[in-house]
Coordinates of C-alpha atoms in Angstrom, one line a residue:
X1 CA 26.0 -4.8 49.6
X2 CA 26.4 -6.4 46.4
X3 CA 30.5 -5.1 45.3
X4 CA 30.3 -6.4 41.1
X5 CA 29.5 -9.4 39.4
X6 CA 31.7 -12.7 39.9
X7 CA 30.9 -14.3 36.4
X8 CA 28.3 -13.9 33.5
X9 CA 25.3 -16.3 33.7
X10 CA 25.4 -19.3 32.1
X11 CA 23.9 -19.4 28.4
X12 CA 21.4 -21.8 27.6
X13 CA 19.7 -23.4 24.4
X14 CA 18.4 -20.6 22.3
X15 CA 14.3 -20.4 23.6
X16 CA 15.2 -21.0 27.2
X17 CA 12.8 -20.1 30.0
X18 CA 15.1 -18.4 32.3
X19 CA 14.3 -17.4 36.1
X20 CA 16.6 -14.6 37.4
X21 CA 16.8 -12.8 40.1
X22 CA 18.9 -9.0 39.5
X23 CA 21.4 -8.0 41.8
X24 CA 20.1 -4.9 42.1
X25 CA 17.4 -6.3 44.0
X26 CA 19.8 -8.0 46.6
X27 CA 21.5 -5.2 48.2
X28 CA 20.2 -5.9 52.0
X29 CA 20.0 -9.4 54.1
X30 CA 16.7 -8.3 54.4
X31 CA 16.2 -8.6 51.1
X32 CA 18.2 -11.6 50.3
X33 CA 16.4 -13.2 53.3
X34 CA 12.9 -11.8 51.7
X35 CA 13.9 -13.6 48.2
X36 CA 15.0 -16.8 50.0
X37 CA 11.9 -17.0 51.6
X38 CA 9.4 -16.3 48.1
X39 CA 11.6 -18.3 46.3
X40 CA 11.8 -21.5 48.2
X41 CA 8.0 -21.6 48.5
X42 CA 7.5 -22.1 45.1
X43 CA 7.1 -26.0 44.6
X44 CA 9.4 -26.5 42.2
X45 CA 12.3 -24.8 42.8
X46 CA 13.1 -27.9 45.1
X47 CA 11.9 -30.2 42.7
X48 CA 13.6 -28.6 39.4
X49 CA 16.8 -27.2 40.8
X50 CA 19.4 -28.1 42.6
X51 CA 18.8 -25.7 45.5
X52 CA 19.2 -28.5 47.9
X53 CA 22.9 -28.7 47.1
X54 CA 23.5 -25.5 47.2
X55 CA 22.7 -25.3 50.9
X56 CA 24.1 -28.4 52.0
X57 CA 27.3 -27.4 49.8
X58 CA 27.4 -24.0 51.6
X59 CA 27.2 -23.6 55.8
X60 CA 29.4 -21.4 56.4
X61 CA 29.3 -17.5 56.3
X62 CA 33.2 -17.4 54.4
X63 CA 34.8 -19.3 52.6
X64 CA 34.1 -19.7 48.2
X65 CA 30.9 -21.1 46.9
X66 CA 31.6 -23.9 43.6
X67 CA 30.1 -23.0 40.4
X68 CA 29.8 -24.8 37.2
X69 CA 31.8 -22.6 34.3
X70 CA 30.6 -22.4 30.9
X71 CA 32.4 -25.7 29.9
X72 CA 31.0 -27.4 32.9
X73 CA 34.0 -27.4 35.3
X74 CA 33.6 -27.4 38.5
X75 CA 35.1 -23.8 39.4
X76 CA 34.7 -21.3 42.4
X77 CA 33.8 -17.8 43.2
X78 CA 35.2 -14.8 45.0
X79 CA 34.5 -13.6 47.8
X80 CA 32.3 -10.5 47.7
X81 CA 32.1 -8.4 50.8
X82 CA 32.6 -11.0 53.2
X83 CA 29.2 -13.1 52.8
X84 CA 27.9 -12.4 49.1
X85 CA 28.6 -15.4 46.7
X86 CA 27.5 -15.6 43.3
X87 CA 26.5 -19.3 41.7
X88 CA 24.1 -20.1 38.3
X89 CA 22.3 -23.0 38.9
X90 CA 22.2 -24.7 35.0
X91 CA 19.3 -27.4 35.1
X92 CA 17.8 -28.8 32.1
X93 CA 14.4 -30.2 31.6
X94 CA 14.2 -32.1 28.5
X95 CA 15.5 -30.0 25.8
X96 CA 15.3 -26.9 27.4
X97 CA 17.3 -24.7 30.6
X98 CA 16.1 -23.2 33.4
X99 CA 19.0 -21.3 34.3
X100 CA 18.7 -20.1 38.0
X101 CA 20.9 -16.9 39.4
X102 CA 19.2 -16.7 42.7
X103 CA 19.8 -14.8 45.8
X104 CA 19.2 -16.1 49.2
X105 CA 20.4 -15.8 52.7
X106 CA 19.7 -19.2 54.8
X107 CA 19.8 -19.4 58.1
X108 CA 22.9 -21.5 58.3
X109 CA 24.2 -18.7 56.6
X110 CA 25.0 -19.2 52.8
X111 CA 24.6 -16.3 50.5
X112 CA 23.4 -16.8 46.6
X113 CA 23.5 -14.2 44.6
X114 CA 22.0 -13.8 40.7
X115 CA 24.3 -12.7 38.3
X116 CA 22.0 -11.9 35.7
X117 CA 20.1 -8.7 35.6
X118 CA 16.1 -8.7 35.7
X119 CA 13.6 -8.9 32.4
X120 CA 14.1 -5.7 30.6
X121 CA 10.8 -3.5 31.2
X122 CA 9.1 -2.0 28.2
X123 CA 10.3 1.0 28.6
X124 CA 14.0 0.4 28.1
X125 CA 15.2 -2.6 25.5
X126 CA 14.7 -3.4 22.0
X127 CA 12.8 -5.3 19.0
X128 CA 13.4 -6.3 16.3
X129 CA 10.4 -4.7 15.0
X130 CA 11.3 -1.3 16.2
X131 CA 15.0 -0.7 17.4
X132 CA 13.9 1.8 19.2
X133 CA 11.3 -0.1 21.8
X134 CA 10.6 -3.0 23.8
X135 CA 7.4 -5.0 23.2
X136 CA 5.8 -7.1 26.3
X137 CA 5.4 -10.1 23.5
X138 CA 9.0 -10.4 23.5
X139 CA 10.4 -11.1 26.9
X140 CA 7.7 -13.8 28.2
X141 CA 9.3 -16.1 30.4
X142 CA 7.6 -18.8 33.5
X143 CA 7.9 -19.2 36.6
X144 CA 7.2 -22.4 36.2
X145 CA 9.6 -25.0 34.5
X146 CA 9.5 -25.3 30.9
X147 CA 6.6 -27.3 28.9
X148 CA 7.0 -31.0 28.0
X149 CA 6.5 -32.9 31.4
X150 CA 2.6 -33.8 29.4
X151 CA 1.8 -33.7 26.3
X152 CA -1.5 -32.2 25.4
X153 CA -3.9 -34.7 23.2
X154 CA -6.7 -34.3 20.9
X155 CA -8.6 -37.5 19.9
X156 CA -8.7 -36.4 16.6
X157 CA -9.6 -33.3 14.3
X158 CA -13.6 -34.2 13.5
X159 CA -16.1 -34.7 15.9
X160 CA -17.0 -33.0 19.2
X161 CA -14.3 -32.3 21.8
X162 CA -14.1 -35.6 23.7
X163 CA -13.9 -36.3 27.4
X164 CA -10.6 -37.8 27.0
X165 CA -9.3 -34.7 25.5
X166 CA -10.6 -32.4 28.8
X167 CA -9.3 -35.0 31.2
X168 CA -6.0 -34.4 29.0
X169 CA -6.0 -30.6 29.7
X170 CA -7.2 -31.0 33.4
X171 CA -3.7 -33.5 34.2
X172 CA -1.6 -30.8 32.7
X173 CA -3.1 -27.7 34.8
X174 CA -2.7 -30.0 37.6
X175 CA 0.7 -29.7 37.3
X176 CA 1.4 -26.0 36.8
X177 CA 1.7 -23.4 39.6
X178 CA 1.0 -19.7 39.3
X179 CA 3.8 -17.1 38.6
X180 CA 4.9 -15.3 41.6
X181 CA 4.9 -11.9 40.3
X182 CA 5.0 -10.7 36.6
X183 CA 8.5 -10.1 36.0
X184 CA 9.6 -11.0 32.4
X185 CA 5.8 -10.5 31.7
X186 CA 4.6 -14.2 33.2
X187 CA 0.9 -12.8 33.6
X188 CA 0.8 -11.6 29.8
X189 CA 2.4 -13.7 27.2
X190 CA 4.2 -15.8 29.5
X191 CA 3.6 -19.2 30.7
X192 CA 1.0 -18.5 33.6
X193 CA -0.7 -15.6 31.4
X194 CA -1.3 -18.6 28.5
X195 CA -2.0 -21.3 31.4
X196 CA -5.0 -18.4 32.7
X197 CA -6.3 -18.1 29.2
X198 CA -6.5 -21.3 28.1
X199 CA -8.2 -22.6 31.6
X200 CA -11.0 -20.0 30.5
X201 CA -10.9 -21.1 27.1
X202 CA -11.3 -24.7 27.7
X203 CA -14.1 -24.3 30.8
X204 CA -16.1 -22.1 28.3
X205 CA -16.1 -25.8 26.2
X206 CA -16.3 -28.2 28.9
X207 CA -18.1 -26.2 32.1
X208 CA -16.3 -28.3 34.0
X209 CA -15.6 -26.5 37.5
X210 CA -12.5 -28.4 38.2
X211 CA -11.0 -26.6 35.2
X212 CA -12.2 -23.3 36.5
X213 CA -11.7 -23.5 40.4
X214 CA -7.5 -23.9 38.6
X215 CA -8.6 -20.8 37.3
X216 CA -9.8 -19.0 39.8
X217 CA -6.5 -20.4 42.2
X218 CA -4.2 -18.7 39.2
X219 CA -6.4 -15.3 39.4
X220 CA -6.2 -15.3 43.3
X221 CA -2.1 -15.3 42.6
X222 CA -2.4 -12.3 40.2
X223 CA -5.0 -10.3 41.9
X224 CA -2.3 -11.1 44.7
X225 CA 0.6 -10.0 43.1
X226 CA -0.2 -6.6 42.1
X227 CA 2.1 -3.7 42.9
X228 CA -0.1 -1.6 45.5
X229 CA -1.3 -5.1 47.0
X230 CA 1.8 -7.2 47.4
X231 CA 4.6 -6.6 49.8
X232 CA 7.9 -6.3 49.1
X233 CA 10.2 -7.3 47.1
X234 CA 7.4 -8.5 44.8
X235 CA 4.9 -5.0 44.5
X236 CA 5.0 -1.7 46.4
X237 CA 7.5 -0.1 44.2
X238 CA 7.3 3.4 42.7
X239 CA 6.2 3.2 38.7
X240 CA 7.0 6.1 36.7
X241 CA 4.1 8.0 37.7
X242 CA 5.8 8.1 40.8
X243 CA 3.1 6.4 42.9
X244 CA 2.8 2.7 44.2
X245 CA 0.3 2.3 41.5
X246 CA -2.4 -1.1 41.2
X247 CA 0.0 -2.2 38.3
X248 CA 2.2 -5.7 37.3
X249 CA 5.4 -4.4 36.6
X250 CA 7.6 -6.2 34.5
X251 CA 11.4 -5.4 35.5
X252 CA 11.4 -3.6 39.0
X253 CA 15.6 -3.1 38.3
X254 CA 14.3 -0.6 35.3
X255 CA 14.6 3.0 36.5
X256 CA 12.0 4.5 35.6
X257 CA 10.0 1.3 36.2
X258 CA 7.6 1.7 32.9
X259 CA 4.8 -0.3 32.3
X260 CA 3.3 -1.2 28.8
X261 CA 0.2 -3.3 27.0
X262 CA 1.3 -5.9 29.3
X263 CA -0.7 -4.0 31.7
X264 CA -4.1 -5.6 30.0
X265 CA -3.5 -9.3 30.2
X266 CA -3.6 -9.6 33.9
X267 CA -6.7 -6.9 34.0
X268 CA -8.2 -9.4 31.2
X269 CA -7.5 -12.4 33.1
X270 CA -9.4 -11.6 36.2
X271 CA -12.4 -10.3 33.9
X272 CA -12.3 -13.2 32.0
X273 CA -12.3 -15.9 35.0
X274 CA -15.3 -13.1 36.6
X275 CA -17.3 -13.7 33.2
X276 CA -16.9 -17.1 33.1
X277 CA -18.3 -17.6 36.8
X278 CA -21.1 -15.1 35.8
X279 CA -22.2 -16.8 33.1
X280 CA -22.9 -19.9 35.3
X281 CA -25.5 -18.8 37.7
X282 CA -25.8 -21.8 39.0
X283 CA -22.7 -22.0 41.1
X284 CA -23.1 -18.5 41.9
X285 CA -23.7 -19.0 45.3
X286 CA -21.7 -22.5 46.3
X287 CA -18.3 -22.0 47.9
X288 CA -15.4 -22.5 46.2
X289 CA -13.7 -25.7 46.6
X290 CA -9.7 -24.3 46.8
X291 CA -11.0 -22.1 49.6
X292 CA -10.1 -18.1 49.8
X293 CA -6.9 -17.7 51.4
X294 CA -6.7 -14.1 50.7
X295 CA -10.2 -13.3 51.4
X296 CA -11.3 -12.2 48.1
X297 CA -14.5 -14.0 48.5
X298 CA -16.0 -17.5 49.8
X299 CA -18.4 -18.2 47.4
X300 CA -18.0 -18.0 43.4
X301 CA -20.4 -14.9 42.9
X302 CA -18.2 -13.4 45.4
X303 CA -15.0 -14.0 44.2
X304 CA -16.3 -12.8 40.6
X305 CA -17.6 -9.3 42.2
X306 CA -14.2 -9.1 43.8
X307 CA -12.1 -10.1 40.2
X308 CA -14.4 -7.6 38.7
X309 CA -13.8 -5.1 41.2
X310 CA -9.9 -4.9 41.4
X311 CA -9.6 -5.0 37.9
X312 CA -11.6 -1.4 37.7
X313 CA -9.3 -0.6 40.2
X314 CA -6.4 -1.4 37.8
X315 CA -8.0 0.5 34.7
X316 CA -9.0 3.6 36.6
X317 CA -6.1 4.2 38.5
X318 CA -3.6 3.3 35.9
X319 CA -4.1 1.9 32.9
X320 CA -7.0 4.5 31.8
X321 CA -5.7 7.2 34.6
X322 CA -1.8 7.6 33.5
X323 CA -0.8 4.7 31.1
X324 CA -3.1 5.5 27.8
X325 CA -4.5 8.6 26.1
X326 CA -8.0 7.8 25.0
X327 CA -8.6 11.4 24.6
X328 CA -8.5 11.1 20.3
X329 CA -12.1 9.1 19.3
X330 CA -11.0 6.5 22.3
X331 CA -8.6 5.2 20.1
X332 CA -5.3 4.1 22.5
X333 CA -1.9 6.3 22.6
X334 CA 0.5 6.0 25.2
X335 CA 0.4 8.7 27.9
X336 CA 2.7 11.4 26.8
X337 CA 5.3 11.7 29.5
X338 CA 5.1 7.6 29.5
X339 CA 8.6 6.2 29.5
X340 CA 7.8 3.4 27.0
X341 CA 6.8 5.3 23.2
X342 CA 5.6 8.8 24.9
X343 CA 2.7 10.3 22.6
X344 CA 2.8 6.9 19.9
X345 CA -0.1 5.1 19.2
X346 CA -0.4 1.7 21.0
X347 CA 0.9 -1.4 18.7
X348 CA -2.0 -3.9 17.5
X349 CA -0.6 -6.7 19.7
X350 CA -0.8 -4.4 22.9
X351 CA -3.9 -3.1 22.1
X352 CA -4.9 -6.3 21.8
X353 CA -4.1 -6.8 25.5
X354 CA -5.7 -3.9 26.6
X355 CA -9.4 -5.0 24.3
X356 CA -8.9 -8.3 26.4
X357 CA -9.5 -7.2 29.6
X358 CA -11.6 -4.1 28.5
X359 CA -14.1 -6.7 26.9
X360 CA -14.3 -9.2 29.4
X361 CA -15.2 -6.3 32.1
X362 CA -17.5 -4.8 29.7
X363 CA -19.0 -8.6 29.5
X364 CA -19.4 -8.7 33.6
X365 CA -21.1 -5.6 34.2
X366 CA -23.7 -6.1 31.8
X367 CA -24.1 -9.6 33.4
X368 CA -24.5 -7.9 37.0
X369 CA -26.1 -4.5 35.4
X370 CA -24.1 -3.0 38.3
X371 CA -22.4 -0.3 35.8
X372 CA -24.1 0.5 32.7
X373 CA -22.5 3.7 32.1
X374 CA -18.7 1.8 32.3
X375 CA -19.5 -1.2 30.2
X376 CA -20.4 1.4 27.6
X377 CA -17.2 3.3 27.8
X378 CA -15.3 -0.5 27.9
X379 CA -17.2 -1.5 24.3
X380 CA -16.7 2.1 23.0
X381 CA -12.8 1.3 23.7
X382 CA -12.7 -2.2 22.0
X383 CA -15.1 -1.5 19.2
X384 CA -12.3 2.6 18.6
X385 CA -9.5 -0.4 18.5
X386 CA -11.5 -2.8 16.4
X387 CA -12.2 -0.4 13.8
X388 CA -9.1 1.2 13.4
X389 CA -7.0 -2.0 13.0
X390 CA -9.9 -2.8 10.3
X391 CA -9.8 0.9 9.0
X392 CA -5.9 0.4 8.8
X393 CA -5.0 -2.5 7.7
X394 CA -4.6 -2.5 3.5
X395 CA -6.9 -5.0 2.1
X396 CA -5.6 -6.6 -1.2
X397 CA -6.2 -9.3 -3.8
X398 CA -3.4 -12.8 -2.6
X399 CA -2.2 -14.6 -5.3
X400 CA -4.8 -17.0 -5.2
X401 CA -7.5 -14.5 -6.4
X402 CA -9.1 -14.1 -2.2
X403 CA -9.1 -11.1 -0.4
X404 CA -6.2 -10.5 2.0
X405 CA -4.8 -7.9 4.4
X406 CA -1.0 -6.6 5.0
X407 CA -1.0 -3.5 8.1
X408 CA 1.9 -2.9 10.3
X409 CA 3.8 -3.5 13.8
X410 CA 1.5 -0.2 15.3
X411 CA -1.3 1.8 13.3
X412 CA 2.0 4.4 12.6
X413 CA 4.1 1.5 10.2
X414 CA 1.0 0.4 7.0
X415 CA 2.7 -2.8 6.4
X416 CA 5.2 -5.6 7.0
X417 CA 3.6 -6.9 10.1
X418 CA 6.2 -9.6 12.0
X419 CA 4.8 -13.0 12.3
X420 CA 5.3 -13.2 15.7
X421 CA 3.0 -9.7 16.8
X422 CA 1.3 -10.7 13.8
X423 CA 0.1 -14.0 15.1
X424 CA -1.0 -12.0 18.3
X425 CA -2.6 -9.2 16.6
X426 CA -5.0 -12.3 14.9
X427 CA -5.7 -13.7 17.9
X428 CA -6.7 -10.8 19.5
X429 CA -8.9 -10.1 17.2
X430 CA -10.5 -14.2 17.1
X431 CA -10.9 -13.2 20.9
X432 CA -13.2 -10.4 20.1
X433 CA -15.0 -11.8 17.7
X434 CA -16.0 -14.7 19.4
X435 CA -17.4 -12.1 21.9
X436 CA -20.0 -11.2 19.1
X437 CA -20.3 -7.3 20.7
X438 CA -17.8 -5.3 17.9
X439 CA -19.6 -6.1 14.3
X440 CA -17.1 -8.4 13.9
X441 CA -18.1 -10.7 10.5
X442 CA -16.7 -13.5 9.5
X443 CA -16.2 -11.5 6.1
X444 CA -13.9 -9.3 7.6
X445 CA -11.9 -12.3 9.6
X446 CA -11.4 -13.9 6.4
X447 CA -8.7 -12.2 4.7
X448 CA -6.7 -12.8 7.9
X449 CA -7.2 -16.3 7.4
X450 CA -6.1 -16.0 3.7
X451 CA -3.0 -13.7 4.4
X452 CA -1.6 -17.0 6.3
X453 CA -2.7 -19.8 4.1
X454 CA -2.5 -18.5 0.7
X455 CA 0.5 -15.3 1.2
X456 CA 2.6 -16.7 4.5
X457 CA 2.5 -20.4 3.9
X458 CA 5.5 -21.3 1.7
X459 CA 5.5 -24.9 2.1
X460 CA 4.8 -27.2 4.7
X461 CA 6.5 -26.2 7.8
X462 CA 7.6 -23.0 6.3
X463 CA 6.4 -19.7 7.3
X464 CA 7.3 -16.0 6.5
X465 CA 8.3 -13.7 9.0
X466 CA 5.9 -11.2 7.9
X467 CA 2.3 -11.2 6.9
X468 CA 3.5 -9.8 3.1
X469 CA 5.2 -12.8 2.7
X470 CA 8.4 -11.6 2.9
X471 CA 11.4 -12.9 5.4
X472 CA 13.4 -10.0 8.0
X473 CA 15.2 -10.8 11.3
X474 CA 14.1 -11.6 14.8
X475 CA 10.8 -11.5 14.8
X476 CA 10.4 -11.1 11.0
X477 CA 12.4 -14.3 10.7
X478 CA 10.7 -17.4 8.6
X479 CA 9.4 -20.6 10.7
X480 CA 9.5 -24.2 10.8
X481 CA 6.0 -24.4 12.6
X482 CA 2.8 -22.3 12.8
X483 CA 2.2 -19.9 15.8
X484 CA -0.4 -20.6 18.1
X485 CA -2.0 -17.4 17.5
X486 CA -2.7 -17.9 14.1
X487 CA -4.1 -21.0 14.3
X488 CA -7.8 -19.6 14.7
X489 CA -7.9 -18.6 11.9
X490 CA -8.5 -22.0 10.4
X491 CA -12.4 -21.1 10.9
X492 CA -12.3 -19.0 8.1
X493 CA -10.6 -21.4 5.9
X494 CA -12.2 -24.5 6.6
X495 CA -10.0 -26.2 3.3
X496 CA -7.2 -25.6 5.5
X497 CA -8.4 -26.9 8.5
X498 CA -7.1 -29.9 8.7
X499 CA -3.5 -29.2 7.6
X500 CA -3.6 -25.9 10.1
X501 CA -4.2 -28.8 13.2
X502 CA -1.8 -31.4 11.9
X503 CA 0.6 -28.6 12.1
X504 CA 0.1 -27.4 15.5
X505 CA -0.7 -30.9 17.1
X506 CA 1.6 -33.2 14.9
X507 CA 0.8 -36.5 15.9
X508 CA -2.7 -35.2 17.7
X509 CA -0.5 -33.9 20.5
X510 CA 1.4 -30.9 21.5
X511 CA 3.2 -29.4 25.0
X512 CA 1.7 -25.6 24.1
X513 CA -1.3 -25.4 26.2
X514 CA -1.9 -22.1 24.0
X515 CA -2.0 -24.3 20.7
X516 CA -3.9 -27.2 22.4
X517 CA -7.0 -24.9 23.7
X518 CA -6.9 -23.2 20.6
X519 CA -7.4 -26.5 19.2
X520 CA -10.1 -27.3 21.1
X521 CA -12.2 -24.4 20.5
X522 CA -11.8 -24.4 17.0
X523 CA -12.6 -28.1 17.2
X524 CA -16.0 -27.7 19.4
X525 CA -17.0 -24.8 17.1
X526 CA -16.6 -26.4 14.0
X527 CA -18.9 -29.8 16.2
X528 CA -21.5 -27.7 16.6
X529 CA -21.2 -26.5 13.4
X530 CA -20.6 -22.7 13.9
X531 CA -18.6 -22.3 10.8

């Protein structure tokens, strides 16, 4: 058993990517062996961190484990009941930590143990948007090391998206590896969440299979990882509904364990990657090349009915089951008994999570014409959300004489959006309208587009924290660059076009795989002359 804490974790660079491990969820050998075991199979934890040296530094059973101390000395731990050491790993990667507080139990016998607790759920921490709640946009973390190894390049702003510029994207996904569960939200706005997004993203330019096979290999790892599928410790824990339910949790320490609009990206992800294989008939029935270790299907069509399949499972036996009242026009509250904002109408930028997968289902069924009746209800969801976000928001004349829009964090606050949800709730909304099923118009997309350039653009590289143009804290904080999420928008101003994209790829390059497929859809769009 795990006595107390040695030490706090080591701080790193504000914006760190952090990989922890609570001890909460180290109390048995069994478990630490369990966590040794998923963690050292993970490629880079040999190749990023210096787990090496922690096991030739530590054979024996007894004895004190050294640490590096805040002022990087070389220090040393107490013993905690007789075998259970505590040691942060502090390695940095470029510019940026990945602080590692693991727990393991080797066979020569060390003992690691994480200091720092596990990602705060949704239904127990703060933002800075409301004190009273957690959001799943704030907490994304990787389970990967950080961004920067490749930089991301575009050939240029004009023209058609260039082979150079796929064979750019296809290195980089080579190099990342899939989450191992979702803890700190990695599925939803996390590193492997973005990674999944953009792979759809840029296959949907490109149809180039290599792009989707990495893809479908990130999907297999989700679909993998959910609670009522994966052993322990990553799934099969109680939620607050007090069942093992087909759910991502995001902080197993959290008691309850509450789940949130994180709940929709993962569900989205495995519809998107089933729509994107569906709407290529002609691999339908080849095998797929990365093979199917967990027997979800040999061939794509296969893997697709399966994606398509588990994710009802998700929305039917959670999501639409317990997690969301649609009972009110099908417009999305949180259940009433649910831990995380009981009874309150789901924020825009959650909501937005929950259209994404709802959509891209919808999408997949019509394509197989398996389930009429459900694709109707999964539109009739997304088109309830679409309109009240439109129905909501307050339309008003910018300074510049165009048409622009202020609404709020959730459909309960009219105004003062953050930029940070703010960029989310925009991109959500580019998603779906690209989809072309919600009466979507490029009239109505506009003032978004004008609220950035004309009310939230202050200078060049200077943003407001909030889509009225004024300045708060945390998220409502002003910024030096231009969120990814709000860079779509650039198709409804095409004066700013070029400005938007030297902002988000100075140079023609970038590390955000987020901003780069962005990029690269607004660039083949604007090739083809869609806008």
């Amino acid at each position: 058993m795990v006595k107390r804490r040695c030490h706090q974790a080591l701080p790193g660079p504000a914006g760190a990517i952090h990989y922890r491990v609570a001890a909460a969820r180290l109390r048995t050998r069994a478990d630490l062996l369990a966590w040794s075991a998923h963690l050292v199979g993970k490629g880079w934890v040999l190749a990023a961190t210096d787990w090496c040296e922690v096991m030739r530094e530590n054979p024996q059973i007894s004895g004190r484990i050294p640490y590096l101390s805040p002022s990087g000395n070389r220090c040393c731990s107490d013993t905690v009941n007789r075998s259970v050491r505590t040691k942060p790993v502090k390695i940095f990667l470029g510019c940026v930590a990945l602080l590692c507080a693991l727990g393991t139990a080797i066979a020569l016998g060390g003992v690691l143990t994480g200091s720092g607790g596990g990602k705060k759920s949704a239904a127990n921490a703060s933002t800075a948007t409301d004190p009273a709640v957690k959001d799943p946009a704030d907490d994304a973390s990787s389970d990967n090391p950080p961004a920067g190894s490749l930089v991301l390049r575009i050939d240029g702003p004009d023209g058609l998206v260039t082979p150079s510029e796929i064979k750019s994207f296809k290195a980089d996904v080579e190099t990342l590896t899939p989450a191992g569960d979702n803890i700190g939200n990695n599925w939803a706005q996390g590193r492997s969440g973005q990674a999944a997004e953009a792979m759809g993203t840029v296959y949907e330019i490109s149809h180039d299979t290599a792009i989707l096979d990495r893809m479908i290999g990130f999907c297999d790892a989700v679909l993998s990882e959910r609670n009522d599928l994966a052993p322990s410790p990553v799934g099969r824990h109680p939620l607050w509904t007090g069942k093992v339910d087909p759910a991502w949790p995001n902080d197993v320490t959290a008691q309850p364990i509450g789940t949130g609009g994180e709940q929709g990206d993962p569900v989205g992800h495995l519809g998107n990657c089933a729509r994107q294989i569906l709407q290529t008939p002609a691999i339908w029935h080849k095998r797929v090349p990365i093979g199917d270790p967990h027997q979800y299907g040999a061939t794509y069509l296969d893997r697709a009915k399966k994606f398509v399949a588990e994710a009802d499972v998700a929305v039917d036996q959670h999501i639409l089951a317990r997690l969301l009242d649609v009972s009110r026009s099908d417009r999305q509250y949180f259940a009433g008994d649910s831990p995380y904002q009981g009874g309150k109408p789901v924020p825009w930028n959650q909501q937005m999570m929950f259209d994404y997968g709802f959509s891209n289902l919808a999408s997949a069924h019509q394509i197989l014409g398996d389930d009429a009746q459900r694709a109707a209800r999964y539109d009739r969801l997304v088109k309830a959300s679409v309109n009240w976000f439109f129905s909501a928001a307050r339309r008003y004349t910018d300074p510049a004489g165009k048409s622009a829009y202020d609404w709020g964090y959730s459909p309960s606050q009219r105004a003062g959006e953050d930029s940070n949800h703010g960029s989310l709730d925009c991109a959500g909304l580019y998603r779906l309208y690209l989809t072309g099923r919600y009466s979507i118009t490029a009239s109505m997309m506009a003032p978004l587009a004008n609220t950035l350039v004309d009310v939230m653009t202050k200078s060049p590289h200077k943003y407001a924290g909030r889509v009225d143009g004024s300045d708060g804290r945390g998220h409502g904080s002003s910024t030096s660059y231009l969120r990814g999420g709000f860079l779509p928008l650039a198709e409804f101003r095409p004066d700013a076009y070029h400005a938007m994209l030297t902002e988000a790829l100075p140079g023609n390059g970038t590390t955000s795989i987020d901003s780069f497929s962005g990029a690269l859809m607004l660039k083949s769009r604007r090739g083809q002359h869609h806008y």
